[in-house]
Amino acid sequence: MCGIVGYTGKRPVVDILLDGLEQLEYRGYDSSGVALKCSESIKVYKAEGKLKNLREELAPHAYELTKSTSGIGHIRWATHGSPTVVNAHPHTCNCGNLVIVHNGIIENYKELRAELEAKGCKFKSQTDTETVAHLVASIYGEVRNLTKAVQLATKKLEGAYALCIMHNDEPGVIVATKRNAPLIIGVGENEFYIASDVPAFIKHTKKAIYLNDNQVATVTPDALKLEDENGMIISPKVEQLPWEPVALSKMGYKHFMLKEIHEQPDVIRNILVGKLHTSDTPIVLDEVKLTKQTLKDLNRIQIIACGTSLHAAMVGKYIIEGFCGIPVDVEASSEYIYRKTVTDAHTLVIGVSQSGETADTLTAIKQSKSRGSHILIITNRPDSAMAREADSLVPVSAGIEVSVAATKSYVAQLTSFYLLALYMAEVKGTMEQAELTALKAEMLILPQKIEQILAHKDEIQRCARKYSNTRDFIYIARGINYPTALEGALKLKEISYINATGYPAGELKHGPIAMLDETMPVLSILMKGSVYEKLLSNSEEAKARNARMVALTNSTDPKLDDLFDFIIRVPEVNELLSPIIAVIPLQLIAYYIAEFLGKDVDQPRNLAKSVTVE
Ligand code: M6R
């Protein structure tokens, strides 16, 4: 959340910062700003809303700013204070000589603010960040050295931060530091870049230094000095990034989300390459570094994740318990980290995250690592902070996902969970060979089945139109598709702002059924298998309360025609693999409803793709 870009070198800085911020828009898009070192002073420009507003704000000054070759920029997802120009970053000290951009939350900002106000600092914004600007500036007044001032100031900060700071009296210097928030330095020829994420500078350099917590980097066009918080010199580890600059294109689709939904068959094919050759050969998961013995000795698994990744984790629990007989707990990371969790060397802890940098999940991982658990990370970003904590790293290889609403990364996480569960079952010998072979054979043809669904998307679009005027939407399912109901509801909420809720269908009559009447759509995820008949009865119960019934089903049972007002059919699939198939129409329903309502599908209000604050 929030993106930071910095540059110091010999080239005009404005476009470098703006292009970098554009690559980081997935981290927030409610306001943005830049600070540029000019001949006499540091000039700050800010704008509310999307980055294009900042571009417009800067356009009249384009010529005069070409001489500026160092600066910092920020794209914001508001935590403290509404998304206004005053609260947008960069923030400054009272005289305007010191400027700062920040990602994270300073938890003790109120106490610090009171102290600084007592010393005469005048605050303009409601942000926690402005406190850091005044704090560093007041220390700078005593030590007259920006690096030293930052080192002393950060000792007083509680919480999480990535910071880039400039001072007018130190032209060309940017000081960068971080704690529990990402910050990377791109190393060029007589120039340095600083950013929250690699895409911000990958088109300029592939050499990078990943800052560790509490390290302080001081960059000028010609030099980089890395120190710890006490000023001890550290030798920087420069890494060669295995990245190619990607021109993000919608490839003719109206939105990235629709493009990403269509990429899902290929995402699955890519993941299976090298891991699942044929239905008769064992799964190859070189990424799992647990020995056969440790795998056999495991007495418990905990899976921690947030949002859509949490729904993938819930499917993971179902199949790992079913295939391997190991007890699995699933928990939202934000709950896991604030209680006494029981975890030890016999517990495998699995963290699931598209971005690999979700703050709550990262904290949870670090906690369980310190208690001796083996950490297995399933992520789409093998270069992320979470991946760096992993003992075993399972990259999901979904490619860059631009749309804030996760689609292809979810299907990729599910595919990885199936591979992992089947692999563990093979190692432990907990599944019948015939069942293993059948599941593997069906996994290999899942991409074609998804293609069949996508080929009939017009029908799903028709369904979406029919229900787009609703204020509420209920999704029901049982068993392995209960997480699918949650995910379908989350997708709809996120991008259409319709109040959608997923329920285990058996729970309907314990309360939610009170909400049903002729205005309420109820979508039943009715996959053939162990709970089909039970769910059918639950659907009857909803129908009896006049709800507007929709079925998502792979059944051709004619009874359904009387029960449901609209039926979306999907191909036959083994119940155990059905979450991968069932979620596709739900992603499309959410997409088409949001598109029909004219919502900002790829960048829904109030959200960011990467949630780096707890
Ligand atoms: O990067 P992560 O998978 O850790 O992110 C977790 C959630 O923030 C994320 O899944 C969020 O719920 C998405 N917007 C869902 O579409």
XYZ file of C-alpha atoms and ligand atoms in Angstrom:
630
model
C 0.000 0.000 0.000
C 1.410 3.292 -1.131
C 4.233 3.313 -3.618
C 7.524 5.137 -3.312
C 9.895 6.109 -6.095
C 13.163 8.040 -5.824
C 15.867 8.929 -8.321
C 19.201 10.681 -8.198
C 21.416 10.867 -11.264
C 22.172 13.009 -14.268
C 18.883 12.758 -16.160
C 15.696 14.832 -15.797
C 13.856 13.261 -12.906
C 10.193 14.140 -13.465
C 9.326 11.533 -16.074
C 11.360 8.870 -14.289
C 9.289 9.460 -11.165
C 5.947 9.632 -12.978
C 6.625 6.483 -15.019
C 7.776 4.690 -11.881
C 4.649 5.744 -9.993
C 2.496 4.522 -12.859
C 4.021 1.070 -12.432
C 3.176 1.236 -8.732
C -0.436 2.369 -9.128
C -1.530 -1.097 -8.012
C -0.357 -0.101 -4.515
C -2.786 2.789 -4.175
C -4.355 5.446 -6.326
C -6.132 7.989 -4.167
C -3.562 10.788 -4.504
C 0.040 11.290 -5.566
C 2.903 13.730 -5.411
C 6.539 14.445 -6.197
C 9.295 16.546 -4.648
C 12.023 17.777 -6.994
C 15.363 19.315 -6.084
C 15.582 22.540 -8.045
C 18.404 25.109 -8.020
C 17.286 27.087 -4.985
C 14.728 24.928 -3.254
C 12.830 21.654 -3.253
C 9.546 22.024 -5.122
C 6.563 19.870 -4.209
C 3.617 19.084 -6.515
C 0.605 17.019 -5.425
C -2.796 16.015 -6.747
C -5.867 14.248 -5.481
C -7.080 11.117 -7.296
C -5.393 9.143 -10.029
C -1.867 9.781 -11.269
C -3.115 11.471 -14.431
C -4.159 14.408 -12.229
C -0.574 14.823 -11.030
C 0.642 14.661 -14.642
C -1.776 17.497 -15.470
C -0.613 19.488 -12.444
C 3.015 19.156 -13.570
C 2.444 19.773 -17.284
C 2.608 23.625 -17.174
C 5.961 23.411 -15.333
C 7.508 20.822 -17.655
C 10.157 23.100 -19.141
C 11.408 24.676 -15.915
C 11.610 21.256 -14.239
C 13.803 19.569 -16.860
C 16.921 20.732 -14.976
C 15.937 18.796 -11.877
C 17.844 15.495 -11.633
C 16.910 14.228 -8.194
C 13.564 13.736 -6.541
C 11.129 11.509 -4.735
C 7.538 10.538 -5.509
C 4.621 8.805 -3.882
C 1.316 7.245 -4.750
C -1.025 6.948 -1.777
C -3.556 4.600 -0.244
C -4.847 6.659 2.655
C -4.432 5.322 6.191
C -4.403 8.507 8.308
C -6.400 11.382 6.911
C -8.665 11.459 3.878
C -7.240 11.426 0.358
C -6.818 15.173 -0.099
C -3.979 17.246 -1.504
C -2.967 18.325 2.002
C -2.627 14.728 3.140
C -0.890 13.574 -0.061
C 2.865 12.941 0.127
C 5.575 14.265 -0.023
C 5.321 15.959 3.359
C 7.634 18.710 4.465
C 8.994 20.307 7.604
C 7.865 23.862 8.379
C 10.543 25.611 6.327
C 10.061 23.236 3.385
C 13.743 22.247 3.280
C 13.102 18.625 4.206
C 10.754 16.401 2.205
C 9.676 12.863 2.876
C 7.604 10.057 1.348
C 6.443 7.111 3.431
C 4.782 3.730 3.093
C 3.542 2.116 6.317
C 2.054 3.302 9.589
C 3.836 5.122 12.403
C 1.992 3.762 15.411
C 3.271 6.269 17.996
C 2.691 9.297 15.788
C 0.248 10.945 18.191
C 2.768 11.049 21.045
C 5.516 12.262 18.708
C 3.226 14.873 17.208
C 2.368 16.253 20.663
C 6.079 16.527 21.525
C 6.898 18.229 18.230
C 3.955 20.640 18.495
C 5.153 21.560 21.975
C 8.494 22.477 20.380
C 6.752 24.754 17.874
C 6.257 22.528 14.808
C 3.130 23.458 12.866
C 1.299 20.514 11.292
C -0.684 20.902 8.087
C -2.016 17.386 7.541
C -3.710 14.597 9.506
C -1.078 12.061 8.472
C 1.314 10.054 10.603
C 3.982 10.749 7.964
C 4.200 14.473 8.609
C 5.382 13.638 12.132
C 8.458 11.969 10.659
C 9.169 15.010 8.493
C 9.179 17.310 11.545
C 11.081 14.794 13.664
C 13.920 14.295 11.174
C 14.045 18.041 10.477
C 14.325 18.899 14.161
C 17.194 16.426 14.611
C 18.791 17.650 11.372
C 18.886 21.118 12.920
C 21.270 19.722 15.550
C 23.389 17.221 13.585
C 23.376 18.848 10.094
C 23.691 15.457 8.429
C 20.682 13.851 6.806
C 21.806 10.233 7.207
C 22.593 10.754 10.875
C 19.297 12.573 11.426
C 17.365 9.698 9.859
C 19.235 7.129 11.966
C 18.443 9.018 15.167
C 14.830 9.713 14.207
C 13.953 6.138 13.238
C 15.009 4.958 16.714
C 11.982 6.868 17.995
C 9.521 5.398 15.495
C 7.186 2.509 16.268
C 5.368 0.713 13.478
C 6.204 0.029 9.866
C 7.841 2.268 7.351
C 9.684 2.619 4.102
C 11.002 6.163 3.854
C 12.774 8.313 1.283
C 13.990 11.686 2.465
C 15.750 14.681 0.863
C 17.065 17.936 2.324
C 17.601 21.130 0.384
C 21.046 21.622 1.953
C 22.270 18.265 0.609
C 21.626 18.450 -3.150
C 21.482 15.100 -4.957
C 21.296 13.120 -1.710
C 18.412 10.764 -0.952
C 18.329 8.794 2.291
C 16.230 5.631 2.314
C 15.378 3.254 5.117
C 12.745 0.667 5.990
C 11.199 -1.536 8.662
C 8.536 -4.105 7.773
C 7.766 -2.471 4.426
C 9.557 -3.099 1.142
C 12.220 -0.830 -0.350
C 14.611 -1.691 -3.166
C 17.473 0.281 -4.673
C 18.060 0.047 -8.408
C 21.723 0.493 -9.313
C 22.460 2.292 -12.602
C 25.499 4.014 -14.168
C 25.969 7.222 -12.194
C 22.401 6.999 -10.999
C 20.320 5.228 -8.372
C 16.638 4.435 -8.181
C 14.670 3.698 -5.037
C 11.282 2.045 -5.146
C 8.712 -0.023 -3.294
C 8.791 -2.560 -6.115
C 10.936 -3.572 -9.045
C 8.575 -2.572 -11.916
C 9.176 1.083 -11.021
C 12.762 0.932 -12.334
C 13.214 -2.354 -14.224
C 13.275 -0.635 -17.614
C 16.355 1.331 -16.456
C 18.390 -1.311 -14.613
C 18.328 -4.963 -13.610
C 20.813 -4.534 -10.758
C 19.214 -4.084 -7.359
C 19.834 -4.065 -3.635
C 16.970 -5.268 -1.408
C 17.197 -3.224 1.803
C 16.848 -5.152 5.046
C 14.981 -3.773 8.046
C 16.759 -0.877 9.792
C 19.395 -0.472 7.107
C 19.936 3.108 5.992
C 21.056 3.825 2.431
C 22.443 7.193 1.358
C 22.573 7.649 -2.388
C 24.025 10.370 -4.587
C 24.454 10.082 -8.368
C 27.941 8.630 -7.894
C 27.835 6.644 -4.678
C 25.803 4.473 -2.381
C 26.593 4.100 1.302
C 24.794 1.440 3.298
C 24.799 1.502 7.103
C 22.909 -0.019 9.963
C 20.849 2.142 12.301
C 23.959 2.879 14.376
C 26.126 3.976 11.484
C 28.100 0.738 11.038
C 29.016 0.339 7.364
C 27.441 -2.665 5.609
C 28.623 -3.997 2.301
C 25.650 -3.993 -0.085
C 24.586 -7.192 -1.848
C 23.810 -6.291 -5.445
C 21.492 -8.805 -7.105
C 20.840 -9.365 -10.779
C 17.063 -9.283 -11.212
C 15.571 -12.134 -13.251
C 12.992 -9.733 -14.668
C 12.207 -8.386 -18.084
C 10.422 -5.067 -18.413
C 6.807 -5.917 -19.192
C 4.695 -3.587 -21.239
C 1.399 -3.979 -19.439
C -1.241 -4.330 -22.094
C -4.913 -5.254 -22.011
C -4.423 -7.173 -25.281
C -7.703 -5.878 -26.663
C -9.767 -6.668 -23.555
C -11.718 -3.811 -22.013
C -10.164 -4.388 -18.594
C -7.163 -6.193 -17.146
C -9.540 -8.267 -15.030
C -11.239 -9.746 -18.100
C -7.869 -10.422 -19.715
C -6.617 -12.108 -16.545
C -9.738 -14.292 -16.321
C -9.038 -15.446 -19.889
C -5.407 -16.232 -19.067
C -6.393 -18.875 -16.521
C -6.190 -21.965 -18.761
C -2.605 -21.069 -19.676
C -1.739 -20.249 -16.088
C -2.685 -23.794 -15.073
C -0.791 -25.310 -18.027
C 2.350 -23.342 -17.058
C 2.181 -24.475 -13.456
C 1.773 -28.117 -14.359
C 4.790 -28.157 -16.701
C 7.605 -30.086 -15.039
C 5.473 -30.954 -12.015
C 2.696 -33.148 -13.356
C 3.797 -35.024 -16.471
C 1.215 -37.795 -16.768
C -1.419 -39.316 -14.554
C 0.860 -42.299 -13.862
C 4.024 -40.478 -12.826
C 4.636 -38.996 -9.382
C 4.254 -35.260 -8.813
C 7.604 -33.463 -8.884
C 7.810 -30.628 -6.350
C 11.497 -29.810 -6.023
C 10.450 -26.597 -4.292
C 9.338 -28.480 -1.183
C 12.413 -28.836 0.991
C 10.818 -30.970 3.692
C 12.548 -34.340 3.905
C 10.430 -37.459 3.559
C 10.947 -38.108 7.270
C 9.925 -34.588 8.337
C 6.863 -34.821 6.138
C 5.946 -38.072 7.814
C 6.604 -36.602 11.287
C 4.372 -33.561 10.733
C 1.506 -33.583 13.161
C -0.154 -30.359 12.120
C -0.351 -27.745 9.386
C -1.371 -24.132 9.756
C -2.245 -22.070 6.685
C -2.308 -18.309 7.013
C -3.459 -15.804 4.426
C -5.778 -12.867 3.759
C -8.622 -12.134 1.349
C -8.730 -14.257 -1.778
C -5.580 -16.108 -0.694
C -7.463 -17.079 2.479
C -10.151 -18.689 0.330
C -7.481 -20.683 -1.537
C -6.134 -21.704 1.883
C -9.589 -23.008 2.876
C -9.675 -25.251 -0.186
C -6.099 -26.247 0.717
C -7.267 -27.394 4.162
C -10.035 -29.475 2.656
C -7.763 -31.355 0.276
C -4.700 -31.722 2.515
C -6.832 -33.181 5.303
C -8.705 -35.350 2.791
C -5.676 -36.584 0.881
C -3.031 -36.752 3.609
C -4.899 -37.125 6.911
C -2.936 -34.304 8.572
C -4.975 -31.840 10.679
C -4.963 -28.400 9.084
C -6.006 -25.070 10.595
C -6.677 -22.064 8.409
C -6.624 -18.591 9.832
C -6.754 -15.002 8.664
C -3.254 -13.647 9.254
C -4.589 -10.574 11.060
C -6.171 -12.849 13.699
C -3.265 -15.285 13.905
C -0.735 -12.668 14.932
C -2.552 -11.336 17.992
C -3.089 -14.495 19.991
C -0.939 -17.207 21.524
C -0.651 -19.636 18.637
C 0.605 -23.127 19.307
C 3.210 -23.933 16.702
C 6.521 -25.795 16.836
C 9.026 -27.809 14.819
C 6.387 -30.455 14.034
C 4.076 -27.848 12.532
C 4.283 -26.913 8.882
C 3.211 -23.306 8.421
C 2.023 -22.377 4.931
C 1.733 -18.719 3.991
C -0.300 -17.903 0.887
C -0.039 -14.546 -0.818
C -0.255 -13.260 -4.362
C 1.974 -10.272 -3.612
C 4.203 -11.924 -1.035
C 4.222 -8.718 0.954
C 0.868 -8.551 2.771
C 1.870 -7.139 6.148
C -0.283 -9.393 8.358
C 0.792 -12.573 6.605
C 4.440 -11.533 6.672
C 4.278 -10.870 10.413
C 2.556 -14.218 11.010
C 5.229 -16.027 9.016
C 8.019 -14.355 10.958
C 6.341 -15.286 14.256
C 6.021 -18.969 13.387
C 9.515 -19.082 11.911
C 10.898 -17.872 15.229
C 9.137 -20.804 16.901
C 10.933 -23.339 14.733
C 8.211 -24.242 12.206
C 9.086 -25.050 8.615
C 7.763 -22.180 6.477
C 6.310 -22.971 3.070
C 5.273 -19.982 0.995
C 2.900 -20.126 -1.955
C 3.309 -16.828 -3.792
C 3.176 -15.186 -7.179
C 6.252 -13.104 -6.304
C 9.326 -15.284 -5.737
C 11.348 -12.094 -5.104
C 9.053 -10.855 -2.325
C 9.667 -10.329 1.379
C 7.637 -13.452 2.196
C 9.605 -15.564 -0.268
C 12.755 -14.435 1.495
C 11.475 -15.942 4.740
C 10.602 -19.290 3.132
C 12.208 -22.657 3.847
C 10.191 -24.021 0.921
C 9.017 -21.710 -1.836
C 6.240 -22.730 -4.217
C 5.994 -20.033 -6.911
C 2.534 -19.978 -8.494
C 3.751 -18.408 -11.763
C 0.546 -16.588 -12.675
C 2.438 -13.676 -14.236
C 1.787 -10.061 -13.292
C -1.782 -9.544 -12.133
C -2.765 -5.923 -12.649
C -6.420 -5.911 -11.690
C -6.868 -5.314 -7.971
C -9.426 -8.124 -7.854
C -7.445 -11.359 -7.808
C -8.539 -13.934 -10.399
C -5.746 -15.823 -12.120
C -3.579 -15.745 -8.997
C -6.411 -17.500 -7.109
C -6.687 -20.284 -9.674
C -2.882 -20.542 -9.623
C -2.879 -20.825 -5.819
C -5.534 -23.548 -5.999
C -3.526 -25.458 -8.604
C -0.446 -25.238 -6.386
C -2.423 -26.526 -3.404
C -3.615 -29.534 -5.439
C -0.049 -30.309 -6.465
C 1.163 -29.944 -2.894
C -1.600 -32.095 -1.402
C -1.148 -34.826 -4.005
C 2.636 -34.713 -3.578
C 2.355 -35.083 0.199
C -0.177 -37.901 -0.196
C 2.227 -39.723 -2.510
C 5.136 -39.306 -0.112
C 3.054 -40.391 2.869
C 1.221 -43.124 0.960
C -2.164 -41.950 2.207
C -4.178 -42.266 -1.022
C -5.282 -45.149 -3.195
C -3.290 -45.300 -6.418
C -6.465 -45.365 -8.532
C -7.798 -42.177 -6.954
C -4.443 -40.441 -7.343
C -4.272 -41.391 -11.005
C -7.835 -40.244 -11.675
C -7.299 -36.861 -10.033
C -4.022 -36.263 -11.836
C -5.612 -37.195 -15.172
C -8.400 -34.722 -14.564
C -6.041 -31.941 -13.486
C -4.329 -32.199 -16.846
C -7.583 -31.392 -18.661
C -8.789 -28.588 -16.394
C -7.503 -25.903 -18.820
C -9.752 -27.218 -21.601
C -12.734 -27.215 -19.256
C -12.104 -23.578 -18.342
C -11.855 -22.764 -22.040
C -15.284 -24.326 -22.529
C -16.717 -22.024 -19.846
C -15.066 -18.969 -21.384
C -16.477 -19.906 -24.773
C -19.976 -19.565 -23.297
C -19.398 -16.363 -21.385
C -22.299 -14.624 -23.173
C -24.701 -16.676 -21.102
C -22.953 -15.593 -17.915
C -23.072 -11.995 -19.107
C -26.829 -12.356 -19.592
C -27.153 -13.623 -16.032
C -25.064 -10.712 -14.747
C -27.280 -8.181 -16.508
C -30.395 -9.763 -15.071
C -29.132 -9.376 -11.487
C -27.145 -6.153 -11.811
C -29.878 -4.039 -10.194
C -29.717 -5.940 -6.905
C -28.471 -4.366 -3.681
C -27.588 -7.702 -2.065
C -26.506 -11.133 -3.272
C -26.199 -14.388 -1.377
C -23.934 -17.256 -2.475
C -24.446 -20.681 -0.940
C -22.432 -23.886 -1.182
C -21.319 -26.787 0.946
C -18.104 -28.715 1.481
C -15.180 -27.960 -0.768
C -17.093 -25.181 -2.539
C -17.935 -23.175 0.562
C -14.700 -21.190 -0.038
C -15.859 -20.743 -3.658
C -19.030 -19.086 -2.342
C -16.906 -16.754 -0.213
C -14.656 -15.948 -3.140
C -17.565 -15.301 -5.522
C -19.126 -12.943 -2.980
C -15.815 -11.166 -2.342
C -15.295 -10.596 -6.080
C -18.747 -9.077 -6.443
C -18.342 -6.843 -3.374
C -14.918 -5.614 -4.384
C -15.706 -4.387 -7.854
C -19.463 -3.681 -7.916
C -19.957 -2.560 -4.256
C -23.032 -4.823 -4.031
C -23.401 -6.336 -0.586
C -22.622 -9.994 -1.326
C -22.177 -12.736 1.274
C -21.143 -16.374 1.027
C -22.681 -18.914 3.416
C -22.252 -22.625 4.021
C -25.764 -23.594 2.866
C -26.503 -25.547 6.044
C -26.164 -22.318 8.008
C -28.930 -20.533 6.079
C -31.658 -21.664 8.397
C -29.671 -20.591 11.465
C -30.271 -16.932 10.706
C -29.538 -15.640 7.194
C -32.774 -17.157 5.837
C -34.578 -14.299 7.590
C -33.265 -11.974 4.877
C -34.776 -13.922 1.989
C -37.678 -12.528 0.008
C -38.513 -11.932 -3.641
C -35.809 -9.239 -3.939
C -32.876 -11.414 -2.849
C -30.830 -13.378 -5.399
C -29.410 -16.629 -4.022
C -26.746 -18.336 -6.116
C -26.289 -21.999 -5.335
C -22.964 -23.652 -6.282
C -24.392 -27.038 -7.006
C -21.576 -29.387 -8.030
C -22.307 -33.086 -8.319
C -20.844 -35.093 -5.455
C -21.140 -35.810 -1.763
C -23.226 -32.752 -0.790
C -25.284 -32.294 -3.971
C -28.593 -33.565 -2.547
C -28.131 -31.653 0.713
C -27.502 -28.429 -1.159
C -30.499 -29.071 -3.368
C -32.662 -29.222 -0.223
C -31.126 -25.984 1.042
C -31.901 -24.385 -2.313
C -35.530 -25.574 -2.003
C -35.686 -23.919 1.405
C -34.518 -20.631 -0.119
C -36.965 -20.982 -3.023
C -39.796 -21.500 -0.529
C -38.990 -17.998 0.807
C -39.396 -16.589 -2.742
C -35.694 -15.851 -3.261
C -34.529 -15.289 -6.866
C -32.705 -18.555 -7.450
C -29.591 -18.966 -9.614
C -27.741 -22.266 -10.044
C -24.128 -22.780 -10.983
C -24.036 -26.463 -11.741
C -22.549 -29.349 -13.687
C -25.777 -31.345 -13.311
C -28.293 -31.868 -16.098
C -31.004 -32.946 -13.657
C -34.340 -31.631 -15.121
C -35.666 -30.884 -11.590
C -33.365 -27.885 -11.543
C -35.415 -26.150 -14.232
C -38.359 -25.721 -11.832
C -36.251 -24.714 -8.892
C -33.997 -22.105 -10.496
C -34.768 -18.929 -12.454
C -31.367 -18.974 -14.126
C -28.954 -21.879 -14.597
C -25.273 -21.501 -15.482
C -23.864 -24.834 -16.603
C -20.223 -25.832 -16.340
C -18.483 -29.020 -17.561
C -18.454 -32.272 -15.603
C -15.649 -32.314 -13.054
C -14.567 -34.425 -10.102
C -16.053 -32.820 -6.989
C -12.597 -32.531 -5.423
C -11.350 -30.392 -8.297
C -14.575 -28.460 -8.772
C -13.472 -25.236 -6.979
C -11.185 -24.465 -9.930
C -14.087 -24.785 -12.360
C -16.829 -23.214 -10.244
C -14.990 -19.994 -9.537
C -14.660 -19.019 -13.205
C -18.350 -18.097 -13.812
C -18.392 -16.276 -10.469
C -15.440 -14.124 -11.528
C -17.276 -13.380 -14.782
C -20.563 -12.552 -13.028
C -18.753 -10.062 -10.788
C -16.906 -8.617 -13.766
C -19.968 -8.186 -15.966
C -22.118 -6.709 -13.185
C -19.411 -4.163 -12.334
C -18.847 -3.383 -15.994
C -22.564 -2.994 -16.596
C -22.801 -0.627 -13.610
C -19.914 1.412 -15.021
C -17.581 0.813 -12.084
C -13.826 1.207 -12.184
C -13.263 -2.545 -12.525
C -9.460 -2.694 -12.337
C -9.037 -0.091 -9.612
C -12.066 -0.305 -7.324
C -12.570 2.385 -4.734
C -10.778 2.183 -1.371
C -8.661 -0.841 -2.339
C -5.052 -1.496 -3.223
C -3.482 -4.612 -4.646
C -0.754 -4.862 -2.104
C -1.721 -4.427 1.530
C 1.490 -3.549 3.336
C -0.048 -2.146 6.496
C -1.492 -4.235 9.327
O -1.236 -10.428 -1.928
P -2.147 -11.245 -1.049
O -2.642 -12.471 -1.719
O -1.518 -11.552 0.279
O -3.361 -10.297 -0.787
C -4.402 -10.701 0.069
C -5.640 -9.864 -0.145
O -5.368 -8.517 0.102
C -6.174 -9.995 -1.577
O -6.432 -11.325 -1.896
C -7.459 -9.186 -1.746
O -8.472 -9.749 -0.984
C -7.817 -9.093 -3.219
N -8.212 -7.765 -3.520
C -8.898 -10.041 -3.613
O -9.387 -9.825 -4.888
